[in-house]
Amino acid sequence: MHNMTDTSSSASSNRIAIGNTEPEVKVKARGVHVFYGATEAIKGVDIDIYARSVTAFIGPSGCGKSTFLRCINRMNDTIPVCRVTGEILIDDENVYDPRVDPVVLRAKVGMVFQKPNPFPKSVFENVSYGLRLRGINNKTELAERVEKALRGAAIWDEVKDRLNDSALALSGGQMQRVCISRALATEPEILLFDEPTSALDPIATAKIEELITELRQRVTVLIVTHNMQQAARVSDFTAFMYLGELVEVDATSKIFTNPAKKATEDYITGRYG
Ligand code: ADP
């Protein structure tokens, strides 16, 4: 039984008490601002993301959803004009602390993009890439971990006889599941999905959605989606962003039936965006 304790839009608004246990907060954003040159794309976001849950980010195009996601694994570091201020804490450690190595961070926080982007290499090499990067070269260990990752992304049966074929020869949905396997191989604690199904057909989309639902038993999932039905299907929590601000975050069922803010209601009922 979920018991809402707070319905304001503060950082604690998606806090849900399950019995007497406080849910574990995996990611905490505090006062996050992101600038591209002089343009402020994220204007002070505070949010708590709960461990082993799926949080969907919705909102009109350009409101800062992808930018916010990229703060969590410091992918914004790769954009020269981009500057992030504020704190992103994972297990209470600020990922922007100069002692944090982005390569290690990105193994812990995997990312899957809109367009399936396998390397022009074999399925096996794609999935083992992150492991090799971390110095794992033992053949048996690599084979075991690649199989585990492919099974984890529900694609093992389809590719087990094609491990040495180019990943580019697969269908779009299969390529996306290989990309998810590549992210899973390093056993991440957090997975970021940036519109992972927008280039896929409905059947491939359904497979990815099913997979996300399974993954949340082990991993904390954040997903950006422009598809509100998808947010409603796969997420436990939904965050609505507008013009660089986090308008509201709450249990998905609450956001879609009884949002606290008019702007959220207008968006989910299709009045703008
Ligand atoms: P969303 O994911 O909600 O569509 P984005 O995070 O992609 O929004 O974009 C937020 C704002 O930041 C937009 O105004 C967009 O034009 C700008 N922006 C995103 N990426 C870049 C970039 N690499 N360089 C400059 N501006 C960017």
PDB file of C-alpha atoms and ligand atoms in Angstrom:
ATOM      1  CA  MET A   1       0.000   0.000   0.000  1.00  0.00           C
ATOM      2  CA  HIS A   2       1.532   3.280  -1.067  1.00  0.00           C
ATOM      3  CA  ASN A   3       0.944   6.133   1.277  1.00  0.00           C
ATOM      4  CA  MET A   4       1.620   9.632  -0.004  1.00  0.00           C
ATOM      5  CA  THR A   5       3.218  11.823   2.611  1.00  0.00           C
ATOM      6  CA  ASP A   6       3.826  14.987   0.626  1.00  0.00           C
ATOM      7  CA  THR A   7       2.272  16.373  -2.510  1.00  0.00           C
ATOM      8  CA  SER A   8       4.282  19.560  -2.975  1.00  0.00           C
ATOM      9  CA  SER A   9       6.765  19.881  -5.813  1.00  0.00           C
ATOM     10  CA  SER A  10       9.792  19.954  -3.518  1.00  0.00           C
ATOM     11  CA  ALA A  11      12.570  17.389  -3.722  1.00  0.00           C
ATOM     12  CA  SER A  12      10.696  15.191  -1.284  1.00  0.00           C
ATOM     13  CA  SER A  13       7.458  15.188  -3.226  1.00  0.00           C
ATOM     14  CA  ASN A  14       7.935  11.716  -4.640  1.00  0.00           C
ATOM     15  CA  ARG A  15       8.699  10.278  -1.230  1.00  0.00           C
ATOM     16  CA  ILE A  16       6.508   7.317  -0.628  1.00  0.00           C
ATOM     17  CA  ALA A  17       6.434   5.424   2.631  1.00  0.00           C
ATOM     18  CA  ILE A  18       6.176   1.684   2.100  1.00  0.00           C
ATOM     19  CA  GLY A  19       5.218   0.315   5.505  1.00  0.00           C
ATOM     20  CA  ASN A  20       7.673   1.822   7.970  1.00  0.00           C
ATOM     21  CA  THR A  21      10.687   1.574   5.719  1.00  0.00           C
ATOM     22  CA  GLU A  22      12.096   4.725   4.178  1.00  0.00           C
ATOM     23  CA  PRO A  23      12.773   3.949   0.519  1.00  0.00           C
ATOM     24  CA  GLU A  24      16.415   4.136  -0.513  1.00  0.00           C
ATOM     25  CA  VAL A  25      17.299   7.263  -2.473  1.00  0.00           C
ATOM     26  CA  LYS A  26      19.802   6.354  -5.189  1.00  0.00           C
ATOM     27  CA  VAL A  27      20.220   9.702  -6.949  1.00  0.00           C
ATOM     28  CA  LYS A  28      19.735  13.110  -5.389  1.00  0.00           C
ATOM     29  CA  ALA A  29      19.897  16.267  -7.477  1.00  0.00           C
ATOM     30  CA  ARG A  30      20.261  19.530  -5.615  1.00  0.00           C
ATOM     31  CA  GLY A  31      20.168  22.955  -7.234  1.00  0.00           C
ATOM     32  CA  VAL A  32      21.215  21.657 -10.644  1.00  0.00           C
ATOM     33  CA  HIS A  33      21.630  24.305 -13.342  1.00  0.00           C
ATOM     34  CA  VAL A  34      22.946  23.576 -16.821  1.00  0.00           C
ATOM     35  CA  PHE A  35      24.146  26.190 -19.277  1.00  0.00           C
ATOM     36  CA  TYR A  36      25.002  25.875 -22.958  1.00  0.00           C
ATOM     37  CA  GLY A  37      27.131  28.974 -23.369  1.00  0.00           C
ATOM     38  CA  ALA A  38      24.927  31.762 -22.027  1.00  0.00           C
ATOM     39  CA  THR A  39      21.659  29.801 -22.372  1.00  0.00           C
ATOM     40  CA  GLU A  40      20.327  28.230 -19.204  1.00  0.00           C
ATOM     41  CA  ALA A  41      18.764  24.884 -20.154  1.00  0.00           C
ATOM     42  CA  ILE A  42      18.135  23.576 -16.605  1.00  0.00           C
ATOM     43  CA  LYS A  43      17.078  26.124 -14.030  1.00  0.00           C
ATOM     44  CA  GLY A  44      17.627  24.669 -10.580  1.00  0.00           C
ATOM     45  CA  VAL A  45      16.338  21.100 -10.407  1.00  0.00           C
ATOM     46  CA  ASP A  46      15.970  19.243  -7.091  1.00  0.00           C
ATOM     47  CA  ILE A  47      14.802  15.632  -7.213  1.00  0.00           C
ATOM     48  CA  ASP A  48      15.173  12.341  -5.367  1.00  0.00           C
ATOM     49  CA  ILE A  49      15.285   9.171  -7.486  1.00  0.00           C
ATOM     50  CA  TYR A  50      14.503   5.944  -5.663  1.00  0.00           C
ATOM     51  CA  ALA A  51      16.588   2.810  -5.947  1.00  0.00           C
ATOM     52  CA  ARG A  52      15.210  -0.038  -8.042  1.00  0.00           C
ATOM     53  CA  SER A  53      12.372   1.976  -9.487  1.00  0.00           C
ATOM     54  CA  VAL A  54      11.657   3.483 -12.887  1.00  0.00           C
ATOM     55  CA  THR A  55      11.370   7.263 -13.100  1.00  0.00           C
ATOM     56  CA  ALA A  56      10.075   8.721 -16.356  1.00  0.00           C
ATOM     57  CA  PHE A  57      10.865  12.279 -17.496  1.00  0.00           C
ATOM     58  CA  ILE A  58       8.195  13.852 -19.657  1.00  0.00           C
ATOM     59  CA  GLY A  59       7.645  17.340 -21.034  1.00  0.00           C
ATOM     60  CA  PRO A  60       7.654  19.239 -24.319  1.00  0.00           C
ATOM     61  CA  SER A  61      10.641  18.989 -26.627  1.00  0.00           C
ATOM     62  CA  GLY A  62      13.510  21.229 -25.524  1.00  0.00           C
ATOM     63  CA  CYS A  63      12.454  21.413 -21.841  1.00  0.00           C
ATOM     64  CA  GLY A  64      15.747  19.866 -20.687  1.00  0.00           C
ATOM     65  CA  LYS A  65      14.943  16.175 -20.160  1.00  0.00           C
ATOM     66  CA  SER A  66      17.968  14.790 -22.043  1.00  0.00           C
ATOM     67  CA  THR A  67      20.217  17.472 -20.618  1.00  0.00           C
ATOM     68  CA  PHE A  68      19.189  16.481 -17.100  1.00  0.00           C
ATOM     69  CA  LEU A  69      19.732  12.778 -17.802  1.00  0.00           C
ATOM     70  CA  ARG A  70      23.224  13.507 -19.130  1.00  0.00           C
ATOM     71  CA  CYS A  71      24.118  15.264 -15.866  1.00  0.00           C
ATOM     72  CA  ILE A  72      23.883  11.969 -14.022  1.00  0.00           C
ATOM     73  CA  ASN A  73      26.703  10.189 -15.857  1.00  0.00           C
ATOM     74  CA  ARG A  74      28.501  13.412 -16.790  1.00  0.00           C
ATOM     75  CA  MET A  75      27.892  12.949 -20.496  1.00  0.00           C
ATOM     76  CA  ASN A  76      27.488  16.728 -20.636  1.00  0.00           C
ATOM     77  CA  ASP A  77      31.244  16.907 -19.964  1.00  0.00           C
ATOM     78  CA  THR A  78      31.705  15.864 -23.577  1.00  0.00           C
ATOM     79  CA  ILE A  79      29.907  19.014 -24.843  1.00  0.00           C
ATOM     80  CA  PRO A  80      32.467  21.852 -24.748  1.00  0.00           C
ATOM     81  CA  VAL A  81      29.987  24.737 -24.265  1.00  0.00           C
ATOM     82  CA  CYS A  82      28.110  22.933 -21.519  1.00  0.00           C
ATOM     83  CA  ARG A  83      28.488  23.880 -17.843  1.00  0.00           C
ATOM     84  CA  VAL A  84      26.766  22.174 -14.906  1.00  0.00           C
ATOM     85  CA  THR A  85      26.426  23.657 -11.412  1.00  0.00           C
ATOM     86  CA  GLY A  86      24.828  22.195  -8.296  1.00  0.00           C
ATOM     87  CA  GLU A  87      25.117  18.640  -7.014  1.00  0.00           C
ATOM     88  CA  ILE A  88      24.206  15.220  -8.307  1.00  0.00           C
ATOM     89  CA  LEU A  89      24.673  12.703  -5.514  1.00  0.00           C
ATOM     90  CA  ILE A  90      24.738   8.974  -6.159  1.00  0.00           C
ATOM     91  CA  ASP A  91      24.692   7.074  -2.885  1.00  0.00           C
ATOM     92  CA  ASP A  92      25.526  10.431  -1.272  1.00  0.00           C
ATOM     93  CA  GLU A  93      28.675  10.975  -3.350  1.00  0.00           C
ATOM     94  CA  ASN A  94      28.746  14.017  -5.649  1.00  0.00           C
ATOM     95  CA  VAL A  95      29.497  12.838  -9.190  1.00  0.00           C
ATOM     96  CA  TYR A  96      31.017  16.266  -9.911  1.00  0.00           C
ATOM     97  CA  ASP A  97      33.661  15.804  -7.212  1.00  0.00           C
ATOM     98  CA  PRO A  98      37.027  16.162  -8.996  1.00  0.00           C
ATOM     99  CA  ARG A  99      38.074  12.780  -7.560  1.00  0.00           C
ATOM    100  CA  VAL A 100      35.344  11.003  -9.552  1.00  0.00           C
ATOM    101  CA  ASP A 101      36.662   9.326 -12.714  1.00  0.00           C
ATOM    102  CA  PRO A 102      33.999   9.732 -15.463  1.00  0.00           C
ATOM    103  CA  VAL A 103      34.966   6.378 -17.012  1.00  0.00           C
ATOM    104  CA  VAL A 104      34.270   4.561 -13.743  1.00  0.00           C
ATOM    105  CA  LEU A 105      31.108   6.612 -13.267  1.00  0.00           C
ATOM    106  CA  ARG A 106      29.819   5.647 -16.731  1.00  0.00           C
ATOM    107  CA  ALA A 107      30.338   1.957 -15.986  1.00  0.00           C
ATOM    108  CA  LYS A 108      28.159   2.411 -12.906  1.00  0.00           C
ATOM    109  CA  VAL A 109      25.650   4.623 -14.743  1.00  0.00           C
ATOM    110  CA  GLY A 110      24.944   3.106 -18.156  1.00  0.00           C
ATOM    111  CA  MET A 111      23.197   4.939 -20.960  1.00  0.00           C
ATOM    112  CA  VAL A 112      21.044   3.868 -23.895  1.00  0.00           C
ATOM    113  CA  PHE A 113      20.295   6.366 -26.640  1.00  0.00           C
ATOM    114  CA  GLN A 114      17.437   7.134 -28.967  1.00  0.00           C
ATOM    115  CA  LYS A 115      19.037   5.652 -32.037  1.00  0.00           C
ATOM    116  CA  PRO A 116      20.601   2.226 -31.537  1.00  0.00           C
ATOM    117  CA  ASN A 117      24.324   2.958 -31.823  1.00  0.00           C
ATOM    118  CA  PRO A 118      26.304  -0.296 -31.812  1.00  0.00           C
ATOM    119  CA  PHE A 119      29.956  -0.065 -32.805  1.00  0.00           C
ATOM    120  CA  PRO A 120      30.701  -1.446 -36.311  1.00  0.00           C
ATOM    121  CA  LYS A 121      32.039  -4.593 -34.670  1.00  0.00           C
ATOM    122  CA  SER A 122      30.730  -8.029 -33.753  1.00  0.00           C
ATOM    123  CA  VAL A 123      27.950  -8.545 -31.222  1.00  0.00           C
ATOM    124  CA  PHE A 124      30.509 -10.055 -28.842  1.00  0.00           C
ATOM    125  CA  GLU A 125      32.916  -7.134 -29.186  1.00  0.00           C
ATOM    126  CA  ASN A 126      30.121  -4.650 -28.607  1.00  0.00           C
ATOM    127  CA  VAL A 127      29.028  -6.251 -25.363  1.00  0.00           C
ATOM    128  CA  SER A 128      32.544  -6.977 -24.079  1.00  0.00           C
ATOM    129  CA  TYR A 129      33.778  -3.452 -24.873  1.00  0.00           C
ATOM    130  CA  GLY A 130      33.233  -1.931 -21.436  1.00  0.00           C
ATOM    131  CA  LEU A 131      34.698  -4.985 -19.735  1.00  0.00           C
ATOM    132  CA  ARG A 132      37.892  -4.806 -21.800  1.00  0.00           C
ATOM    133  CA  LEU A 133      38.082  -1.090 -21.069  1.00  0.00           C
ATOM    134  CA  ARG A 134      38.150  -2.053 -17.414  1.00  0.00           C
ATOM    135  CA  GLY A 135      41.018  -4.481 -17.982  1.00  0.00           C
ATOM    136  CA  ILE A 136      39.091  -7.757 -18.123  1.00  0.00           C
ATOM    137  CA  ASN A 137      40.735  -9.897 -20.811  1.00  0.00           C
ATOM    138  CA  ASN A 138      40.209 -13.434 -19.566  1.00  0.00           C
ATOM    139  CA  LYS A 139      38.358 -15.257 -22.357  1.00  0.00           C
ATOM    140  CA  THR A 140      36.168 -17.436 -20.123  1.00  0.00           C
ATOM    141  CA  GLU A 141      35.188 -14.518 -17.929  1.00  0.00           C
ATOM    142  CA  LEU A 142      34.417 -12.329 -20.945  1.00  0.00           C
ATOM    143  CA  ALA A 143      32.295 -15.091 -22.527  1.00  0.00           C
ATOM    144  CA  GLU A 144      30.356 -15.609 -19.292  1.00  0.00           C
ATOM    145  CA  ARG A 145      29.727 -11.953 -18.741  1.00  0.00           C
ATOM    146  CA  VAL A 146      28.716 -11.318 -22.353  1.00  0.00           C
ATOM    147  CA  GLU A 147      26.203 -14.169 -22.149  1.00  0.00           C
ATOM    148  CA  LYS A 148      24.838 -12.851 -18.866  1.00  0.00           C
ATOM    149  CA  ALA A 149      24.442  -9.347 -20.318  1.00  0.00           C
ATOM    150  CA  LEU A 150      22.740 -10.640 -23.470  1.00  0.00           C
ATOM    151  CA  ARG A 151      20.401 -12.766 -21.372  1.00  0.00           C
ATOM    152  CA  GLY A 152      19.742  -9.737 -19.180  1.00  0.00           C
ATOM    153  CA  ALA A 153      18.603  -7.812 -22.243  1.00  0.00           C
ATOM    154  CA  ALA A 154      16.456 -10.724 -23.461  1.00  0.00           C
ATOM    155  CA  ILE A 155      18.373 -11.196 -26.695  1.00  0.00           C
ATOM    156  CA  TRP A 156      20.640 -14.178 -25.997  1.00  0.00           C
ATOM    157  CA  ASP A 157      18.472 -16.697 -27.859  1.00  0.00           C
ATOM    158  CA  GLU A 158      18.329 -14.481 -30.932  1.00  0.00           C
ATOM    159  CA  VAL A 159      22.091 -13.846 -31.180  1.00  0.00           C
ATOM    160  CA  LYS A 160      23.818 -16.798 -29.499  1.00  0.00           C
ATOM    161  CA  ASP A 161      24.730 -18.247 -32.909  1.00  0.00           C
ATOM    162  CA  ARG A 162      25.655 -14.839 -34.336  1.00  0.00           C
ATOM    163  CA  LEU A 163      28.054 -13.548 -31.695  1.00  0.00           C
ATOM    164  CA  ASN A 164      30.789 -12.996 -34.259  1.00  0.00           C
ATOM    165  CA  ASP A 165      28.546 -11.323 -36.810  1.00  0.00           C
ATOM    166  CA  SER A 166      28.471  -7.563 -37.104  1.00  0.00           C
ATOM    167  CA  ALA A 167      25.976  -5.949 -34.734  1.00  0.00           C
ATOM    168  CA  LEU A 168      25.021  -3.697 -37.643  1.00  0.00           C
ATOM    169  CA  ALA A 169      23.448  -6.705 -39.401  1.00  0.00           C
ATOM    170  CA  LEU A 170      20.744  -6.993 -36.709  1.00  0.00           C
ATOM    171  CA  SER A 171      17.275  -5.434 -36.788  1.00  0.00           C
ATOM    172  CA  GLY A 172      16.765  -2.065 -35.072  1.00  0.00           C
ATOM    173  CA  GLY A 173      15.112  -3.656 -32.036  1.00  0.00           C
ATOM    174  CA  GLN A 174      17.861  -6.267 -31.757  1.00  0.00           C
ATOM    175  CA  MET A 175      20.542  -3.577 -32.081  1.00  0.00           C
ATOM    176  CA  GLN A 176      18.908  -1.629 -29.279  1.00  0.00           C
ATOM    177  CA  ARG A 177      18.888  -4.728 -27.055  1.00  0.00           C
ATOM    178  CA  VAL A 178      22.581  -5.287 -27.882  1.00  0.00           C
ATOM    179  CA  CYS A 179      23.187  -1.683 -26.784  1.00  0.00           C
ATOM    180  CA  ILE A 180      21.314  -2.420 -23.568  1.00  0.00           C
ATOM    181  CA  SER A 181      23.489  -5.549 -23.130  1.00  0.00           C
ATOM    182  CA  ARG A 182      26.576  -3.406 -23.676  1.00  0.00           C
ATOM    183  CA  ALA A 183      25.394  -1.113 -20.889  1.00  0.00           C
ATOM    184  CA  LEU A 184      24.483  -4.066 -18.641  1.00  0.00           C
ATOM    185  CA  ALA A 185      27.831  -5.836 -19.075  1.00  0.00           C
ATOM    186  CA  THR A 186      29.590  -3.643 -16.534  1.00  0.00           C
ATOM    187  CA  GLU A 187      26.778  -4.367 -14.045  1.00  0.00           C
ATOM    188  CA  PRO A 188      25.597  -0.787 -13.680  1.00  0.00           C
ATOM    189  CA  GLU A 189      23.542   0.319 -10.720  1.00  0.00           C
ATOM    190  CA  ILE A 190      21.749   2.973 -12.742  1.00  0.00           C
ATOM    191  CA  LEU A 191      20.559   2.928 -16.357  1.00  0.00           C
ATOM    192  CA  LEU A 192      19.646   6.053 -18.279  1.00  0.00           C
ATOM    193  CA  PHE A 193      17.352   5.568 -21.262  1.00  0.00           C
ATOM    194  CA  ASP A 194      17.032   8.570 -23.573  1.00  0.00           C
ATOM    195  CA  GLU A 195      13.940   7.921 -25.713  1.00  0.00           C
ATOM    196  CA  PRO A 196      15.083   4.319 -26.261  1.00  0.00           C
ATOM    197  CA  THR A 197      12.170   3.246 -28.431  1.00  0.00           C
ATOM    198  CA  SER A 198      11.508   6.284 -30.597  1.00  0.00           C
ATOM    199  CA  ALA A 199      13.285   4.673 -33.573  1.00  0.00           C
ATOM    200  CA  LEU A 200      11.619   1.276 -33.091  1.00  0.00           C
ATOM    201  CA  ASP A 201       8.446  -0.423 -34.327  1.00  0.00           C
ATOM    202  CA  PRO A 202       5.661  -1.331 -31.855  1.00  0.00           C
ATOM    203  CA  ILE A 203       6.797  -4.943 -31.362  1.00  0.00           C
ATOM    204  CA  ALA A 204      10.409  -3.981 -30.661  1.00  0.00           C
ATOM    205  CA  THR A 205       9.098  -1.199 -28.403  1.00  0.00           C
ATOM    206  CA  ALA A 206       7.010  -3.649 -26.395  1.00  0.00           C
ATOM    207  CA  LYS A 207      10.080  -5.865 -25.871  1.00  0.00           C
ATOM    208  CA  ILE A 208      12.140  -2.951 -24.583  1.00  0.00           C
ATOM    209  CA  GLU A 209       9.328  -1.843 -22.285  1.00  0.00           C
ATOM    210  CA  GLU A 210       9.023  -5.351 -20.877  1.00  0.00           C
ATOM    211  CA  LEU A 211      12.763  -5.402 -20.341  1.00  0.00           C
ATOM    212  CA  ILE A 212      12.729  -2.081 -18.486  1.00  0.00           C
ATOM    213  CA  THR A 213      10.031  -3.443 -16.208  1.00  0.00           C
ATOM    214  CA  GLU A 214      12.227  -6.461 -15.421  1.00  0.00           C
ATOM    215  CA  LEU A 215      15.426  -4.446 -15.011  1.00  0.00           C
ATOM    216  CA  ARG A 216      13.996  -2.342 -12.235  1.00  0.00           C
ATOM    217  CA  GLN A 217      14.266  -5.300  -9.866  1.00  0.00           C
ATOM    218  CA  ARG A 218      18.047  -4.842  -9.970  1.00  0.00           C
ATOM    219  CA  VAL A 219      18.747  -1.421 -11.412  1.00  0.00           C
ATOM    220  CA  THR A 220      17.561   2.145 -10.900  1.00  0.00           C
ATOM    221  CA  VAL A 221      16.103   3.304 -14.204  1.00  0.00           C
ATOM    222  CA  LEU A 222      15.580   6.828 -15.529  1.00  0.00           C
ATOM    223  CA  ILE A 223      13.831   7.148 -18.866  1.00  0.00           C
ATOM    224  CA  VAL A 224      13.154  10.162 -21.039  1.00  0.00           C
ATOM    225  CA  THR A 225      10.136   9.627 -23.222  1.00  0.00           C
ATOM    226  CA  HIS A 226       7.936  11.807 -25.354  1.00  0.00           C
ATOM    227  CA  ASN A 227       5.326   9.080 -25.233  1.00  0.00           C
ATOM    228  CA  MET A 228       3.036   9.517 -22.253  1.00  0.00           C
ATOM    229  CA  GLN A 229       1.470   6.079 -22.630  1.00  0.00           C
ATOM    230  CA  GLN A 230       4.957   4.661 -22.348  1.00  0.00           C
ATOM    231  CA  ALA A 231       5.638   6.671 -19.194  1.00  0.00           C
ATOM    232  CA  ALA A 232       2.366   5.406 -17.747  1.00  0.00           C
ATOM    233  CA  ARG A 233       3.175   1.792 -18.686  1.00  0.00           C
ATOM    234  CA  VAL A 234       6.757   1.492 -17.489  1.00  0.00           C
ATOM    235  CA  SER A 235       7.359   3.968 -14.679  1.00  0.00           C
ATOM    236  CA  ASP A 236       6.770   4.074 -10.949  1.00  0.00           C
ATOM    237  CA  PHE A 237       7.411   7.808 -10.777  1.00  0.00           C
ATOM    238  CA  THR A 238       6.947  10.534 -13.346  1.00  0.00           C
ATOM    239  CA  ALA A 239       8.720  13.876 -13.459  1.00  0.00           C
ATOM    240  CA  PHE A 240       7.193  16.626 -15.577  1.00  0.00           C
ATOM    241  CA  MET A 241       9.634  19.247 -16.846  1.00  0.00           C
ATOM    242  CA  TYR A 242       8.820  22.509 -18.561  1.00  0.00           C
ATOM    243  CA  LEU A 243      11.195  25.214 -19.822  1.00  0.00           C
ATOM    244  CA  GLY A 244      14.145  23.877 -17.838  1.00  0.00           C
ATOM    245  CA  GLU A 245      12.260  23.480 -14.576  1.00  0.00           C
ATOM    246  CA  LEU A 246      10.975  20.429 -12.766  1.00  0.00           C
ATOM    247  CA  VAL A 247       7.312  21.305 -12.400  1.00  0.00           C
ATOM    248  CA  GLU A 248       6.202  18.221 -10.536  1.00  0.00           C
ATOM    249  CA  VAL A 249       7.336  14.716  -9.649  1.00  0.00           C
ATOM    250  CA  ASP A 250       5.164  12.086  -8.056  1.00  0.00           C
ATOM    251  CA  ALA A 251       3.929   8.517  -8.289  1.00  0.00           C
ATOM    252  CA  THR A 252       3.039   7.891 -11.945  1.00  0.00           C
ATOM    253  CA  SER A 253      -0.547   6.975 -11.078  1.00  0.00           C
ATOM    254  CA  LYS A 254      -0.922  10.324  -9.285  1.00  0.00           C
ATOM    255  CA  ILE A 255       0.626  12.372 -12.105  1.00  0.00           C
ATOM    256  CA  PHE A 256      -1.688  10.806 -14.651  1.00  0.00           C
ATOM    257  CA  THR A 257      -4.892  10.947 -12.621  1.00  0.00           C
ATOM    258  CA  ASN A 258      -4.564  13.840 -10.221  1.00  0.00           C
ATOM    259  CA  PRO A 259      -1.538  16.067 -10.844  1.00  0.00           C
ATOM    260  CA  ALA A 260      -0.942  18.852  -8.342  1.00  0.00           C
ATOM    261  CA  LYS A 261      -0.006  21.488 -10.932  1.00  0.00           C
ATOM    262  CA  LYS A 262      -2.171  22.878 -13.698  1.00  0.00           C
ATOM    263  CA  ALA A 263       0.773  22.892 -16.122  1.00  0.00           C
ATOM    264  CA  THR A 264       1.157  19.126 -15.641  1.00  0.00           C
ATOM    265  CA  GLU A 265      -2.531  18.560 -16.229  1.00  0.00           C
ATOM    266  CA  ASP A 266      -2.458  20.706 -19.368  1.00  0.00           C
ATOM    267  CA  TYR A 267       0.461  18.701 -20.715  1.00  0.00           C
ATOM    268  CA  ILE A 268      -0.877  15.240 -19.993  1.00  0.00           C
ATOM    269  CA  THR A 269      -4.274  16.133 -21.423  1.00  0.00           C
ATOM    270  CA  GLY A 270      -2.559  17.310 -24.611  1.00  0.00           C
ATOM    271  CA  ARG A 271      -3.298  21.003 -24.225  1.00  0.00           C
ATOM    272  CA  TYR A 272       0.257  21.912 -25.227  1.00  0.00           C
ATOM    273  CA  GLY A 273       3.562  20.378 -26.136  1.00  0.00           C
TER     274      GLY A 273
HETATM  275  P1  ADP B   1      14.585  17.675 -24.279  1.00  0.00           P
HETATM  276  O1  ADP B   1      15.348  16.430 -23.997  1.00  0.00           O
HETATM  277  O2  ADP B   1      13.527  17.951 -23.242  1.00  0.00           O
HETATM  278  O3  ADP B   1      14.016  17.738 -25.672  1.00  0.00           O
HETATM  279  P2  ADP B   1      17.183  18.978 -24.313  1.00  0.00           P
HETATM  280  O4  ADP B   1      17.803  18.638 -23.019  1.00  0.00           O
HETATM  281  O5  ADP B   1      17.609  18.221 -25.513  1.00  0.00           O
HETATM  282  O6  ADP B   1      15.575  18.917 -24.155  1.00  0.00           O
HETATM  283  O7  ADP B   1      17.399  20.527 -24.620  1.00  0.00           O
HETATM  284  C1  ADP B   1      17.185  21.553 -23.662  1.00  0.00           C
HETATM  285  C2  ADP B   1      17.677  22.869 -24.238  1.00  0.00           C
HETATM  286  O8  ADP B   1      19.083  22.851 -24.373  1.00  0.00           O
HETATM  287  C3  ADP B   1      17.117  23.183 -25.620  1.00  0.00           C
HETATM  288  O9  ADP B   1      16.899  24.566 -25.708  1.00  0.00           O
HETATM  289  C4  ADP B   1      18.234  22.751 -26.552  1.00  0.00           C
HETATM  290  O10 ADP B   1      18.228  23.498 -27.740  1.00  0.00           O
HETATM  291  C5  ADP B   1      19.477  23.061 -25.724  1.00  0.00           C
HETATM  292  N1  ADP B   1      20.582  22.138 -26.046  1.00  0.00           N
HETATM  293  C6  ADP B   1      20.566  20.785 -25.924  1.00  0.00           C
HETATM  294  N2  ADP B   1      21.741  20.250 -26.310  1.00  0.00           N
HETATM  295  C7  ADP B   1      22.524  21.296 -26.697  1.00  0.00           C
HETATM  296  C8  ADP B   1      23.870  21.404 -27.189  1.00  0.00           C
HETATM  297  N3  ADP B   1      24.642  20.329 -27.369  1.00  0.00           N
HETATM  298  N4  ADP B   1      24.343  22.652 -27.460  1.00  0.00           N
HETATM  299  C9  ADP B   1      23.568  23.749 -27.267  1.00  0.00           C
HETATM  300  N5  ADP B   1      22.300  23.713 -26.802  1.00  0.00           N
HETATM  301  C10 ADP B   1      21.781  22.517 -26.512  1.00  0.00           C
END
